[in-house]
Coordinates of C-alpha atoms in Angstrom, one line a residue:
Chain A
X1 CA 21.3 -88.8 25.8
X2 CA 22.0 -87.8 22.2
X3 CA 24.7 -85.6 21.0
X4 CA 23.6 -82.1 21.7
X5 CA 25.1 -79.6 19.1
X6 CA 23.2 -76.4 19.8
X7 CA 21.1 -75.2 22.7
X8 CA 19.4 -71.8 22.6
X9 CA 18.1 -70.6 25.9
X10 CA 15.7 -67.7 26.2
X11 CA 17.2 -65.8 23.2
X12 CA 16.0 -62.2 22.9
X13 CA 16.9 -60.2 19.9
X14 CA 15.4 -56.7 19.9
X15 CA 15.4 -53.9 17.3
X16 CA 15.3 -50.3 18.4
X17 CA 13.3 -48.2 16.0
X18 CA 12.2 -44.6 16.2
X19 CA 8.7 -45.8 17.3
X20 CA 9.9 -48.1 20.0
X21 CA 11.6 -51.4 20.7
X22 CA 10.6 -54.2 18.4
X23 CA 11.1 -57.6 20.1
X24 CA 11.8 -59.7 16.9
X25 CA 12.8 -62.7 18.9
X26 CA 11.4 -62.7 22.3
X27 CA 12.6 -65.5 24.6
X28 CA 13.1 -68.4 22.2
X29 CA 14.5 -71.7 23.5
X30 CA 15.3 -74.8 21.4
X31 CA 18.0 -77.3 20.7
X32 CA 19.5 -79.1 17.8
X33 CA 21.3 -82.5 17.9
X34 CA 24.2 -83.5 15.7
X35 CA 23.2 -84.5 12.2
X36 CA 19.6 -83.5 12.8
X37 CA 17.4 -81.4 10.5
X38 CA 14.9 -79.2 12.3
X39 CA 12.3 -77.0 10.5
X40 CA 11.7 -73.6 11.8
X41 CA 8.3 -72.5 10.5
X42 CA 6.2 -69.4 10.7
X43 CA 4.8 -66.6 8.6
X44 CA 6.7 -63.5 7.6
X45 CA 7.8 -61.3 10.5
X46 CA 7.5 -64.1 13.1
X47 CA 11.2 -63.8 13.9
X48 CA 12.5 -67.0 12.3
X49 CA 15.1 -65.2 10.1
X50 CA 16.2 -63.0 13.0
X51 CA 16.7 -66.2 15.0
X52 CA 18.9 -67.5 12.3
X53 CA 20.9 -64.3 12.0
X54 CA 21.3 -64.3 15.8
X55 CA 22.9 -67.8 15.6
X56 CA 25.5 -66.5 13.2
X57 CA 26.0 -63.2 15.0
X58 CA 24.8 -61.3 11.9
X59 CA 22.0 -59.2 13.3
X60 CA 22.6 -55.8 11.9
X61 CA 23.6 -53.6 14.8
X62 CA 22.3 -50.9 14.9
X63 CA 19.4 -51.3 15.1
X64 CA 19.3 -54.9 16.3
X65 CA 20.9 -56.5 19.2
X66 CA 20.8 -59.7 21.2
X67 CA 19.6 -58.4 24.6
X68 CA 19.4 -61.6 26.5
X69 CA 19.7 -65.4 26.6
X70 CA 22.5 -67.7 25.5
X71 CA 23.4 -69.7 22.4
X72 CA 25.4 -72.7 23.4
X73 CA 27.2 -74.2 20.5
X74 CA 29.3 -77.3 21.4
X75 CA 29.1 -76.1 25.0
X76 CA 30.4 -72.6 24.2
X77 CA 28.1 -69.5 24.6
X78 CA 28.3 -67.6 21.4
X79 CA 26.5 -64.6 22.7
X80 CA 29.3 -64.0 25.2
X81 CA 32.1 -64.5 22.7
X82 CA 34.0 -61.5 21.4
X83 CA 33.2 -60.4 17.8
X84 CA 36.5 -61.7 16.4
X85 CA 36.0 -65.2 17.9
X86 CA 32.4 -65.4 16.6
X87 CA 33.7 -64.4 13.2
X88 CA 36.0 -67.4 13.2
X89 CA 33.1 -69.7 13.8
X90 CA 31.0 -68.2 11.0
X91 CA 31.4 -69.9 7.7
X92 CA 33.6 -72.4 9.4
X93 CA 31.6 -74.4 12.1
X94 CA 28.3 -72.7 11.5
X95 CA 27.3 -71.7 7.9
X96 CA 24.3 -70.0 6.4
X97 CA 22.6 -70.0 3.1
X98 CA 20.0 -67.4 2.1
X99 CA 16.7 -66.9 0.4
X100 CA 18.0 -64.9 -2.6
X101 CA 20.5 -66.9 -4.6
X102 CA 20.3 -64.3 -7.4
X103 CA 21.8 -61.5 -5.3
X104 CA 23.7 -63.4 -2.6
X105 CA 26.8 -63.9 -4.8
X106 CA 29.1 -60.9 -5.5
X107 CA 28.6 -60.1 -9.2
X108 CA 32.2 -58.8 -9.7
X109 CA 34.1 -61.9 -8.6
X110 CA 34.2 -65.4 -10.0
X111 CA 32.4 -68.3 -8.3
X112 CA 35.8 -69.8 -7.6
X113 CA 37.2 -66.8 -5.8
X114 CA 34.1 -66.6 -3.6
X115 CA 34.2 -70.3 -2.9
X116 CA 37.9 -70.2 -1.9
X117 CA 37.6 -67.4 0.5
X118 CA 36.4 -69.4 3.6
X119 CA 39.1 -72.0 3.0
X120 CA 41.8 -69.4 2.8
X121 CA 40.6 -67.4 5.8
X122 CA 39.5 -70.2 8.1
X123 CA 41.9 -73.0 7.0
X124 CA 44.8 -70.9 5.8
X125 CA 45.0 -72.9 2.5
X126 CA 47.1 -71.7 -0.3
X127 CA 45.5 -70.8 -3.6
X128 CA 46.0 -74.0 -5.6
X129 CA 44.9 -76.2 -2.7
X130 CA 41.8 -74.0 -2.0
X131 CA 41.0 -74.2 -5.7
X132 CA 41.1 -78.0 -5.8
X133 CA 38.9 -78.1 -2.7
X134 CA 36.5 -75.6 -4.3
X135 CA 36.2 -77.7 -7.4
X136 CA 35.5 -80.7 -5.1
X137 CA 32.8 -78.7 -3.3
X138 CA 31.1 -77.8 -6.6
X139 CA 31.2 -81.4 -7.7
X140 CA 29.6 -82.4 -4.3
X141 CA 26.6 -80.1 -4.9
X142 CA 26.0 -81.5 -8.4
X143 CA 27.4 -78.8 -10.6
X144 CA 28.4 -80.3 -14.0
X145 CA 31.9 -79.6 -15.3
X146 CA 33.1 -77.9 -12.1
X147 CA 36.6 -77.3 -13.5
X148 CA 35.1 -74.9 -16.0
X149 CA 32.3 -73.5 -13.8
X150 CA 34.7 -72.4 -11.2
X151 CA 35.9 -69.6 -13.4
X152 CA 32.4 -68.4 -14.2
X153 CA 30.8 -65.2 -12.9
X154 CA 27.5 -65.5 -11.0
X155 CA 25.5 -63.9 -13.8
X156 CA 26.5 -66.9 -16.0
X157 CA 24.7 -69.3 -13.7
X158 CA 21.0 -70.0 -13.3
X159 CA 19.2 -69.4 -9.9
X160 CA 19.3 -73.1 -9.0
X161 CA 23.0 -73.2 -9.9
X162 CA 23.7 -70.2 -7.8
X163 CA 21.9 -71.7 -4.8
X164 CA 24.1 -74.8 -5.3
X165 CA 27.1 -72.6 -5.3
X166 CA 25.9 -70.9 -2.1
X167 CA 25.5 -74.4 -0.5
X168 CA 28.9 -75.4 -1.7
X169 CA 30.4 -72.2 -0.2
X170 CA 28.6 -72.9 3.1
X171 CA 30.0 -76.5 3.1
X172 CA 33.6 -75.8 2.1
X173 CA 34.8 -75.8 5.7
X174 CA 32.6 -78.8 6.7
X175 CA 30.4 -77.0 9.3
X176 CA 28.6 -78.9 12.0
X177 CA 25.6 -76.7 11.5
X178 CA 24.0 -75.3 8.4
X179 CA 21.4 -72.6 8.8
X180 CA 19.2 -72.5 5.6
X181 CA 17.0 -69.5 5.5
X182 CA 14.2 -70.2 3.0
X183 CA 16.7 -71.8 0.6
X184 CA 14.1 -72.8 -1.9
X185 CA 11.6 -69.9 -1.8
X186 CA 13.0 -68.0 -4.7
X187 CA 13.4 -71.1 -6.9
X188 CA 10.9 -72.7 -9.2
X189 CA 9.3 -76.0 -8.1
X190 CA 11.5 -78.5 -9.9
X191 CA 14.6 -76.8 -8.8
X192 CA 13.2 -76.6 -5.2
X193 CA 12.9 -80.4 -5.2
X194 CA 16.5 -80.7 -6.4
X195 CA 17.9 -78.4 -3.7
X196 CA 15.9 -80.2 -1.0
X197 CA 17.3 -83.5 -2.2
X198 CA 20.8 -82.0 -2.1
X199 CA 20.2 -80.8 1.5
X200 CA 19.1 -84.3 2.5
X201 CA 22.1 -85.9 0.9
X202 CA 24.4 -83.5 2.7
X203 CA 22.9 -84.5 6.0
X204 CA 23.5 -88.2 5.3
X205 CA 27.0 -87.9 3.7
X206 CA 28.5 -85.2 5.9
X207 CA 26.4 -85.5 9.0
X208 CA 25.8 -81.7 9.1
X209 CA 22.9 -80.6 11.3
X210 CA 20.5 -78.3 9.4
X211 CA 18.2 -75.6 10.8
X212 CA 15.8 -75.2 7.9
X213 CA 13.8 -72.0 8.0
X214 CA 10.7 -71.8 5.9
X215 CA 7.1 -70.8 5.7
X216 CA 6.4 -73.9 3.5
X217 CA 5.2 -76.9 5.6
X218 CA 5.6 -79.1 2.5
X219 CA 9.4 -78.4 2.6
X220 CA 9.5 -79.3 6.2
X221 CA 7.5 -82.5 5.7
X222 CA 10.1 -83.7 3.2
X223 CA 13.3 -82.8 4.9
X224 CA 13.0 -82.3 8.7
X225 CA 12.7 -84.6 11.6
X226 CA 11.4 -82.0 14.0
X227 CA 9.4 -78.9 13.6
X228 CA 9.4 -75.7 15.6
X229 CA 6.6 -73.3 14.9
X230 CA 7.1 -69.6 15.7
X231 CA 4.5 -66.9 16.0
X232 CA 5.1 -63.2 16.9
X233 CA 8.7 -63.7 18.2
X234 CA 7.9 -66.8 20.3
X235 CA 7.9 -70.5 19.8
X236 CA 4.3 -71.7 20.0
X237 CA 4.8 -75.4 19.3
X238 CA 7.5 -78.0 18.8
X239 CA 7.0 -81.6 17.7
X240 CA 8.4 -84.4 15.6
X241 CA 7.4 -83.9 12.0
X242 CA 5.0 -86.8 11.9
X243 CA 3.1 -85.6 15.0
X244 CA 2.7 -82.1 13.8
X245 CA 1.0 -83.1 10.6
X246 CA -1.1 -85.8 12.4
X247 CA -2.2 -83.9 15.5
X248 CA -1.2 -80.3 15.8
X249 CA -1.8 -79.0 19.4
X250 CA -1.6 -75.2 18.9
X251 CA -4.5 -73.5 17.2
X252 CA -2.0 -71.5 15.1
X253 CA -0.4 -74.7 13.8
X254 CA -3.8 -76.1 13.1
X255 CA -4.7 -73.0 11.2
X256 CA -1.4 -73.2 9.2
X257 CA -2.1 -76.9 8.3
X258 CA -5.7 -76.2 7.5
X259 CA -4.7 -73.5 5.0
X260 CA -2.7 -75.9 2.9
X261 CA -4.9 -77.1 0.0
X262 CA -5.4 -80.9 -0.1
X263 CA -5.2 -82.9 -3.2
X264 CA -8.0 -85.3 -2.1
X265 CA -10.6 -82.7 -1.1
X266 CA -12.5 -80.2 -3.2
X267 CA -13.0 -76.9 -1.6
X268 CA -14.3 -73.6 -3.0
X269 CA -12.4 -71.4 -0.7
X270 CA -9.1 -72.1 0.9
X271 CA -9.1 -72.0 4.7
X272 CA -7.2 -69.0 6.2
X273 CA -6.3 -67.8 9.7
X274 CA -8.5 -64.8 10.4
X275 CA -6.9 -61.4 11.2
X276 CA -3.3 -60.2 10.7
X277 CA 0.0 -60.6 12.5
X278 CA -0.1 -58.2 15.5
X279 CA 2.0 -55.1 15.4
X280 CA 5.3 -56.1 17.2
X281 CA 5.4 -52.7 18.9
X282 CA 2.1 -53.4 20.6
X283 CA 1.6 -57.1 21.2
X284 CA -1.8 -58.0 22.6
X285 CA -2.1 -59.0 26.2
X286 CA -1.9 -62.6 27.2
X287 CA -1.3 -65.0 24.4
X288 CA -0.1 -63.2 21.3
X289 CA -2.3 -65.4 19.0
X290 CA -5.4 -64.8 21.1
X291 CA -7.0 -62.0 18.9
X292 CA -6.9 -64.3 15.9
X293 CA -7.6 -67.6 17.8
X294 CA -11.0 -69.2 17.2
X295 CA -11.0 -70.7 20.6
X296 CA -9.6 -67.9 22.7
X297 CA -10.9 -67.9 26.3
X298 CA -10.7 -65.5 29.2
X299 CA -7.5 -67.0 30.4
X300 CA -5.8 -66.5 27.1
X301 CA -6.3 -62.7 27.3
X302 CA -5.3 -62.5 31.0
X303 CA -2.1 -64.6 31.0
X304 CA 0.6 -65.6 28.5
X305 CA 0.8 -69.3 28.1
X306 CA 4.2 -70.8 28.9
X307 CA 5.9 -73.3 26.5
X308 CA 5.4 -76.6 28.3
X309 CA 6.1 -80.3 27.6
X310 CA 3.2 -82.0 25.9
X311 CA 4.2 -85.6 25.2
X312 CA 7.4 -87.2 23.9
X313 CA 9.5 -84.6 22.1
X314 CA 6.6 -82.1 22.1
X315 CA 6.1 -78.7 23.6
X316 CA 3.2 -76.3 23.2
X317 CA 2.4 -72.8 24.4
X318 CA -1.4 -72.8 24.7
X319 CA -3.8 -72.8 27.7
X320 CA -6.2 -75.0 25.9
X321 CA -3.8 -77.6 24.5
X322 CA -3.9 -79.8 27.6
X323 CA -7.7 -79.5 28.0
X324 CA -8.3 -81.7 25.0
X325 CA -9.7 -78.9 22.9
X326 CA -6.8 -79.0 20.5
X327 CA -5.4 -82.0 18.7
X328 CA -8.2 -83.6 16.9
X329 CA -7.4 -86.7 15.0
Chain B
X1 CA 37.9 -57.0 -25.8
X2 CA 39.3 -55.6 -29.0
X3 CA 35.9 -55.8 -30.6
X4 CA 34.4 -53.9 -27.6
X5 CA 37.0 -51.1 -27.9
X6 CA 36.5 -50.9 -31.7
X7 CA 32.8 -50.7 -31.2
X8 CA 33.1 -47.9 -28.7
X9 CA 35.5 -46.0 -31.1
X10 CA 33.0 -46.4 -33.9
X11 CA 30.2 -45.1 -31.7
X12 CA 32.3 -42.0 -30.9
X13 CA 32.5 -40.9 -34.6
X14 CA 29.0 -39.3 -34.6
X15 CA 29.7 -37.6 -31.3
X16 CA 33.0 -36.2 -32.6
X17 CA 31.3 -35.1 -35.8
X18 CA 28.6 -33.3 -33.8
X19 CA 31.3 -31.6 -31.7
X20 CA 33.2 -30.5 -34.8
X21 CA 30.0 -29.0 -36.4
X22 CA 29.1 -27.3 -33.1
X23 CA 32.5 -25.8 -32.6
X24 CA 32.7 -24.7 -36.3
X25 CA 29.3 -23.0 -36.1
X26 CA 29.8 -21.5 -32.7
X27 CA 32.8 -19.4 -33.8
X28 CA 31.1 -18.3 -37.0
X29 CA 27.8 -17.3 -35.3
X30 CA 29.4 -14.9 -32.9
X31 CA 28.1 -11.4 -33.7
X32 CA 30.4 -9.1 -35.5
X33 CA 33.0 -9.7 -38.2
X34 CA 35.8 -11.8 -36.8
X35 CA 38.2 -10.4 -39.3
X36 CA 37.5 -6.8 -38.3
X37 CA 37.9 -7.6 -34.6
X38 CA 41.1 -9.6 -35.2
X39 CA 42.7 -7.0 -37.4
X40 CA 42.4 -4.4 -34.6
X41 CA 41.2 -0.8 -34.7
X42 CA 44.0 0.7 -36.7
X43 CA 43.8 -1.8 -39.5
X44 CA 43.2 -0.8 -43.1
X45 CA 40.6 -2.4 -45.3
X46 CA 43.3 -4.4 -47.1
X47 CA 44.5 -5.9 -43.8
X48 CA 41.0 -6.9 -42.9
X49 CA 40.5 -8.5 -46.3
X50 CA 43.8 -10.3 -45.9
X51 CA 42.7 -11.9 -42.6
X52 CA 39.3 -12.6 -44.0
X53 CA 40.9 -14.4 -47.0
X54 CA 43.3 -16.2 -44.7
X55 CA 40.4 -17.6 -42.6
X56 CA 38.3 -18.3 -45.7
X57 CA 35.7 -16.1 -44.2
X58 CA 34.9 -14.6 -47.6
X59 CA 33.6 -18.0 -48.8
X60 CA 30.1 -19.5 -48.2
X61 CA 29.6 -21.5 -45.0
X62 CA 29.5 -25.0 -46.6
X63 CA 32.7 -24.2 -48.4
X64 CA 34.3 -23.0 -45.2
X65 CA 33.2 -26.2 -43.5
X66 CA 34.6 -28.3 -46.3
X67 CA 38.0 -26.5 -46.1
X68 CA 37.9 -26.8 -42.3
X69 CA 37.3 -30.5 -42.5
X70 CA 40.0 -30.9 -45.2
X71 CA 42.5 -29.2 -42.9
X72 CA 41.4 -31.1 -39.9
X73 CA 41.8 -34.4 -41.7
X74 CA 45.5 -33.5 -42.1
X75 CA 45.7 -32.6 -38.4
X76 CA 45.9 -28.9 -39.3
X77 CA 43.9 -26.7 -36.9
X78 CA 44.9 -23.5 -38.7
X79 CA 47.1 -20.6 -37.6
X80 CA 46.6 -18.0 -34.9
X81 CA 46.3 -14.6 -36.6
X82 CA 47.6 -13.1 -33.3
X83 CA 50.9 -15.0 -32.9
X84 CA 51.0 -16.5 -36.4
X85 CA 51.9 -19.8 -34.9
X86 CA 50.0 -23.0 -35.8
X87 CA 47.1 -23.6 -33.4
X88 CA 48.4 -27.1 -32.7
X89 CA 51.7 -25.6 -31.5
X90 CA 49.8 -23.2 -29.3
X91 CA 47.9 -26.1 -27.7
X92 CA 51.0 -28.2 -27.5
X93 CA 52.9 -25.5 -25.6
X94 CA 50.2 -25.3 -22.9
X95 CA 49.1 -28.9 -22.8
X96 CA 51.9 -30.1 -20.6
X97 CA 51.0 -27.6 -17.9
X98 CA 47.3 -28.5 -18.0
X99 CA 48.0 -32.2 -17.8
X100 CA 50.3 -31.8 -14.8
X101 CA 47.7 -29.7 -13.0
X102 CA 44.9 -32.1 -14.0
X103 CA 46.8 -35.2 -12.7
X104 CA 47.9 -33.6 -9.4
X105 CA 44.4 -32.4 -8.7
X106 CA 42.8 -35.6 -9.7
X107 CA 45.2 -37.6 -7.6
X108 CA 44.5 -35.5 -4.6
X109 CA 40.7 -35.5 -5.1
X110 CA 40.5 -39.2 -5.7
X111 CA 42.8 -40.4 -2.9
X112 CA 41.3 -38.2 -0.2
X113 CA 37.8 -38.2 -1.7
X114 CA 37.6 -42.0 -1.8
X115 CA 39.2 -42.4 1.6
X116 CA 36.8 -40.0 3.4
X117 CA 33.9 -41.4 1.5
X118 CA 34.7 -45.0 2.6
X119 CA 35.3 -44.0 6.2
X120 CA 32.0 -42.1 6.3
X121 CA 30.1 -45.0 4.8
X122 CA 31.5 -47.5 7.2
X123 CA 30.4 -45.5 10.2
X124 CA 27.5 -43.5 8.8
X125 CA 26.1 -40.7 11.0
X126 CA 29.2 -40.7 13.1
X127 CA 31.0 -37.5 14.0
X128 CA 33.6 -38.1 11.3
X129 CA 30.8 -38.7 8.7
X130 CA 28.9 -35.6 9.7
X131 CA 32.0 -33.4 9.6
X132 CA 33.3 -34.8 6.3
X133 CA 29.9 -34.4 4.6
X134 CA 29.5 -30.8 5.9
X135 CA 33.0 -29.9 4.7
X136 CA 32.3 -31.5 1.3
X137 CA 29.0 -29.7 1.0
X138 CA 30.9 -26.5 1.5
X139 CA 33.5 -27.7 -1.0
X140 CA 31.0 -28.5 -3.7
X141 CA 29.4 -25.1 -3.4
X142 CA 32.6 -23.1 -3.1
X143 CA 33.2 -20.6 -5.9
X144 CA 36.7 -21.6 -7.2
X145 CA 37.9 -18.1 -8.1
X146 CA 37.1 -16.8 -4.6
X147 CA 38.8 -19.8 -3.0
X148 CA 41.8 -19.2 -5.1
X149 CA 42.0 -15.6 -4.1
X150 CA 41.6 -16.5 -0.4
X151 CA 44.4 -19.1 -0.8
X152 CA 46.7 -16.4 -2.3
X153 CA 45.8 -14.0 0.4
X154 CA 46.5 -16.4 3.2
X155 CA 49.4 -18.5 2.0
X156 CA 51.2 -16.1 -0.3
X157 CA 50.4 -12.6 1.1
X158 CA 50.0 -13.2 4.8
X159 CA 52.1 -16.2 5.5
X160 CA 54.5 -15.9 2.5
X161 CA 54.7 -19.7 2.3
X162 CA 53.8 -20.4 -1.3
X163 CA 54.2 -18.5 -4.6
X164 CA 51.0 -16.8 -5.7
X165 CA 51.3 -17.3 -9.4
X166 CA 53.2 -18.7 -12.3
X167 CA 55.2 -21.9 -12.8
X168 CA 58.7 -23.1 -12.0
X169 CA 59.0 -25.2 -8.9
X170 CA 56.7 -27.8 -7.4
X171 CA 55.7 -25.1 -4.8
X172 CA 54.0 -23.3 -7.6
X173 CA 51.8 -26.3 -8.1
X174 CA 50.5 -26.5 -4.6
X175 CA 47.9 -23.8 -4.5
X176 CA 46.4 -24.4 -8.0
X177 CA 46.2 -28.1 -7.3
X178 CA 44.4 -27.7 -4.0
X179 CA 42.1 -25.1 -5.4
X180 CA 41.3 -27.1 -8.5
X181 CA 40.9 -30.3 -6.5
X182 CA 38.3 -28.9 -4.0
X183 CA 35.1 -29.4 -6.0
X184 CA 36.0 -32.8 -7.5
X185 CA 37.2 -33.9 -4.1
X186 CA 34.0 -33.0 -2.5
X187 CA 32.0 -34.6 -5.2
X188 CA 34.0 -37.8 -5.2
X189 CA 33.8 -38.2 -1.4
X190 CA 30.0 -37.7 -1.4
X191 CA 29.6 -40.1 -4.3
X192 CA 31.9 -42.7 -2.6
X193 CA 29.9 -42.5 0.6
X194 CA 26.5 -43.0 -1.1
X195 CA 27.9 -45.8 -3.3
X196 CA 29.6 -47.7 -0.5
X197 CA 26.5 -47.3 1.8
X198 CA 24.3 -48.7 -0.9
X199 CA 26.6 -51.7 -1.6
X200 CA 27.0 -52.4 2.1
X201 CA 23.2 -53.2 2.2
X202 CA 23.5 -55.8 -0.6
X203 CA 22.9 -59.5 0.0
X204 CA 26.4 -60.4 -1.1
X205 CA 27.8 -58.4 1.7
X206 CA 25.8 -60.4 4.1
X207 CA 27.1 -63.5 2.4
X208 CA 30.7 -62.3 2.8
X209 CA 30.0 -61.7 6.5
X210 CA 28.4 -65.1 6.8
X211 CA 31.5 -66.6 5.5
X212 CA 33.4 -65.2 8.5
X213 CA 35.6 -62.8 6.6
X214 CA 37.1 -60.0 8.6
X215 CA 35.2 -56.7 8.2
X216 CA 38.2 -55.0 6.5
X217 CA 38.1 -57.8 3.8
X218 CA 34.3 -57.4 3.4
X219 CA 34.8 -53.7 2.8
X220 CA 38.0 -53.7 0.8
X221 CA 37.3 -56.7 -1.4
X222 CA 33.6 -57.2 -1.6
X223 CA 32.2 -53.7 -1.2
X224 CA 34.8 -51.4 -2.9
X225 CA 35.0 -53.2 -6.2
X226 CA 31.3 -52.9 -6.6
X227 CA 31.2 -49.3 -5.4
X228 CA 34.0 -48.3 -7.7
X229 CA 31.9 -48.6 -10.9
X230 CA 29.9 -45.4 -10.3
X231 CA 32.9 -43.7 -8.6
X232 CA 35.1 -44.3 -11.7
X233 CA 32.4 -42.6 -13.8
X234 CA 32.6 -39.5 -11.6
X235 CA 36.4 -39.5 -11.6
X236 CA 36.4 -39.8 -15.4
X237 CA 34.0 -36.9 -15.9
X238 CA 36.0 -34.8 -13.5
X239 CA 39.1 -35.6 -15.5
X240 CA 37.6 -34.0 -18.6
X241 CA 36.4 -31.1 -16.5
X242 CA 39.8 -30.6 -15.0
X243 CA 41.5 -30.6 -18.4
X244 CA 39.4 -27.9 -19.9
X245 CA 37.5 -26.5 -17.0
X246 CA 40.5 -25.3 -15.1
X247 CA 39.8 -21.9 -16.7
X248 CA 39.1 -20.1 -13.4
X249 CA 42.0 -21.7 -11.5
X250 CA 44.5 -21.2 -14.3
X251 CA 43.5 -17.5 -14.5
X252 CA 43.6 -16.8 -10.8
X253 CA 47.1 -18.4 -10.5
X254 CA 48.3 -17.3 -13.9
X255 CA 49.0 -20.9 -14.8
X256 CA 49.9 -21.2 -18.5
X257 CA 47.5 -24.0 -19.4
X258 CA 44.8 -24.6 -21.9
X259 CA 42.1 -22.8 -19.8
X260 CA 44.1 -19.7 -19.8
X261 CA 44.9 -20.0 -23.5
X262 CA 41.2 -20.2 -24.2
X263 CA 40.4 -17.1 -22.2
X264 CA 43.2 -15.1 -23.7
X265 CA 42.1 -16.2 -27.2
X266 CA 38.5 -15.3 -26.6
X267 CA 39.5 -11.9 -25.3
X268 CA 41.8 -11.3 -28.3
X269 CA 39.1 -12.7 -30.7
X270 CA 41.7 -15.3 -31.8
X271 CA 39.0 -17.5 -33.2
X272 CA 41.2 -20.3 -34.7
X273 CA 42.8 -20.9 -31.3
X274 CA 39.4 -20.8 -29.5
X275 CA 38.0 -23.3 -32.1
X276 CA 41.1 -25.5 -31.9
X277 CA 41.2 -25.6 -28.1
X278 CA 37.5 -26.3 -27.6
X279 CA 37.7 -29.0 -30.2
X280 CA 40.8 -30.5 -28.6
X281 CA 39.2 -30.6 -25.1
X282 CA 36.0 -32.1 -26.5
X283 CA 38.0 -34.9 -28.2
X284 CA 39.8 -35.5 -24.9
X285 CA 36.5 -35.8 -23.2
X286 CA 35.3 -38.4 -25.7
X287 CA 38.4 -40.5 -25.3
X288 CA 38.4 -40.3 -21.6
X289 CA 34.9 -41.6 -21.7
X290 CA 35.9 -44.5 -23.9
X291 CA 38.7 -45.2 -21.4
X292 CA 36.2 -45.3 -18.6
X293 CA 34.0 -47.7 -20.5
X294 CA 37.0 -50.0 -21.0
X295 CA 37.7 -49.8 -17.3
X296 CA 34.2 -51.0 -16.5
X297 CA 34.9 -54.2 -18.3
X298 CA 37.8 -54.9 -16.0
X299 CA 35.7 -54.0 -12.9
X300 CA 32.5 -55.8 -13.8
X301 CA 32.4 -59.0 -15.9
X302 CA 28.7 -58.5 -16.7
X303 CA 29.6 -55.5 -19.0
X304 CA 31.6 -57.7 -21.3
X305 CA 28.7 -59.8 -22.4
X306 CA 26.2 -57.1 -23.1

């Protein structure tokens, strides 16, 4: 039995809109161990970011709300916690970094002031001490001359630098869990690699568990040990990272992998998944992927497939997965 | 910082020059002979000529302008043919009253306007928000002179609580202040609401929440400083408006300020005073704007490096 840090059970986060209820996260269950990096993958609108915001208790309410399930963090159910208690965990034991480093820092305050805030509120540190720790944090994320940079305003830093500052800010209180929502999407490729390298080193030096949310399977391959694939508000597949690239079970995962261009093959047209993501207000009957699935059978339309164990550390939600149709090597 | 202010001052020179030319031409383009009007109906031709000569109205326009600029450079705005006092003295005698009224109104409008705007923005579409915005909509569209008369009717005539007109005690200040503050208050509260609402949707507010800061810190520290930039602009513009634009309020409440001086001078065709007052208010406007621009630098570091 490994050290379990986070267990999410049947999490449901719904949004009420004028047209109806939008189940952004619809019965999601997964876990995270201490010091582990897990990739949460899926296309836009599949519910991966809302899952992340739910963990932090940052779902905008109204219109969103966690309507069911539990989030057990170190044995404590965060969903049941009063707002003030949840706030004390945010930025302290669970931190989050976002996709948009350019706009995620407050433009009218110095980097240092923003870095010191979590230390002053969660740890009650006095200014000089918090400042010393903030400089330390900047050094840790590889910002040159942190003693000077700490007094800079965000607009004086590049995108990559700002994302480093965001990471430093998230780490100031040494959280057990870092939720990274597309941390490299807005950055150019060389900076992406540097940020991923930084996240990896954080995992080894601080032992922080990372939930890495991305639509980029390449990012996952480089950093994560396990992968969770989401589609239309549900988990469709979960597997160790090596297995998912070698033998994906779910037709959606297979489609995702097939759409990545390969360096060793010449193709005229990139492979795509047919169709579009279904309207969340009117999900199709049965399996939500069924209208786009090349192998859909009668059962897929009639019944929704449950997420079931499929080998060591693997789960899949597909009627066809255990019939040997999926998973070609 | 000094360079920034110097630049802004230099940039204001063409604006001031334009204002001076406009004011100069405005008075001279009014139909009729100012000298005849000023001298009154019983005046003899000699008296009219004397006034005309005193105001240099017998000289060609470019010469008049040259003389006007020459006097202006010495800080001389001319003399009032009505009271024979220098225009600068006339303005000086009223300025204090106008400034007092401007500050009390601005204070009232800003404090209450910002407070209601923030509360409305934090809980948008709540009962408080709907009520506050309805009231401020009425406030923005309220004719000031009518409001002033209603105040006098209610608080002075019916209830006998407050003096209806004039100056003297702080009680005299209450009705003009409230009356003058109504429109700016409504504008500031609506502006604050929309600015704070917009800022609350920004990514850095989400970051502040993700850090686990209490909501009051998120609003007071992270949202307000950003929202203040456009709010300050509105407050600054209102400041200029209140100084010169208190014409209606000052007249309703017989408040001896610049607005009233201007109206009295227009009615008496006292053109040097009209010219001087308009020019003075315009200059104040320009300097208030520079002051606001300097304030931006303190609020937002990005401005400094432009």
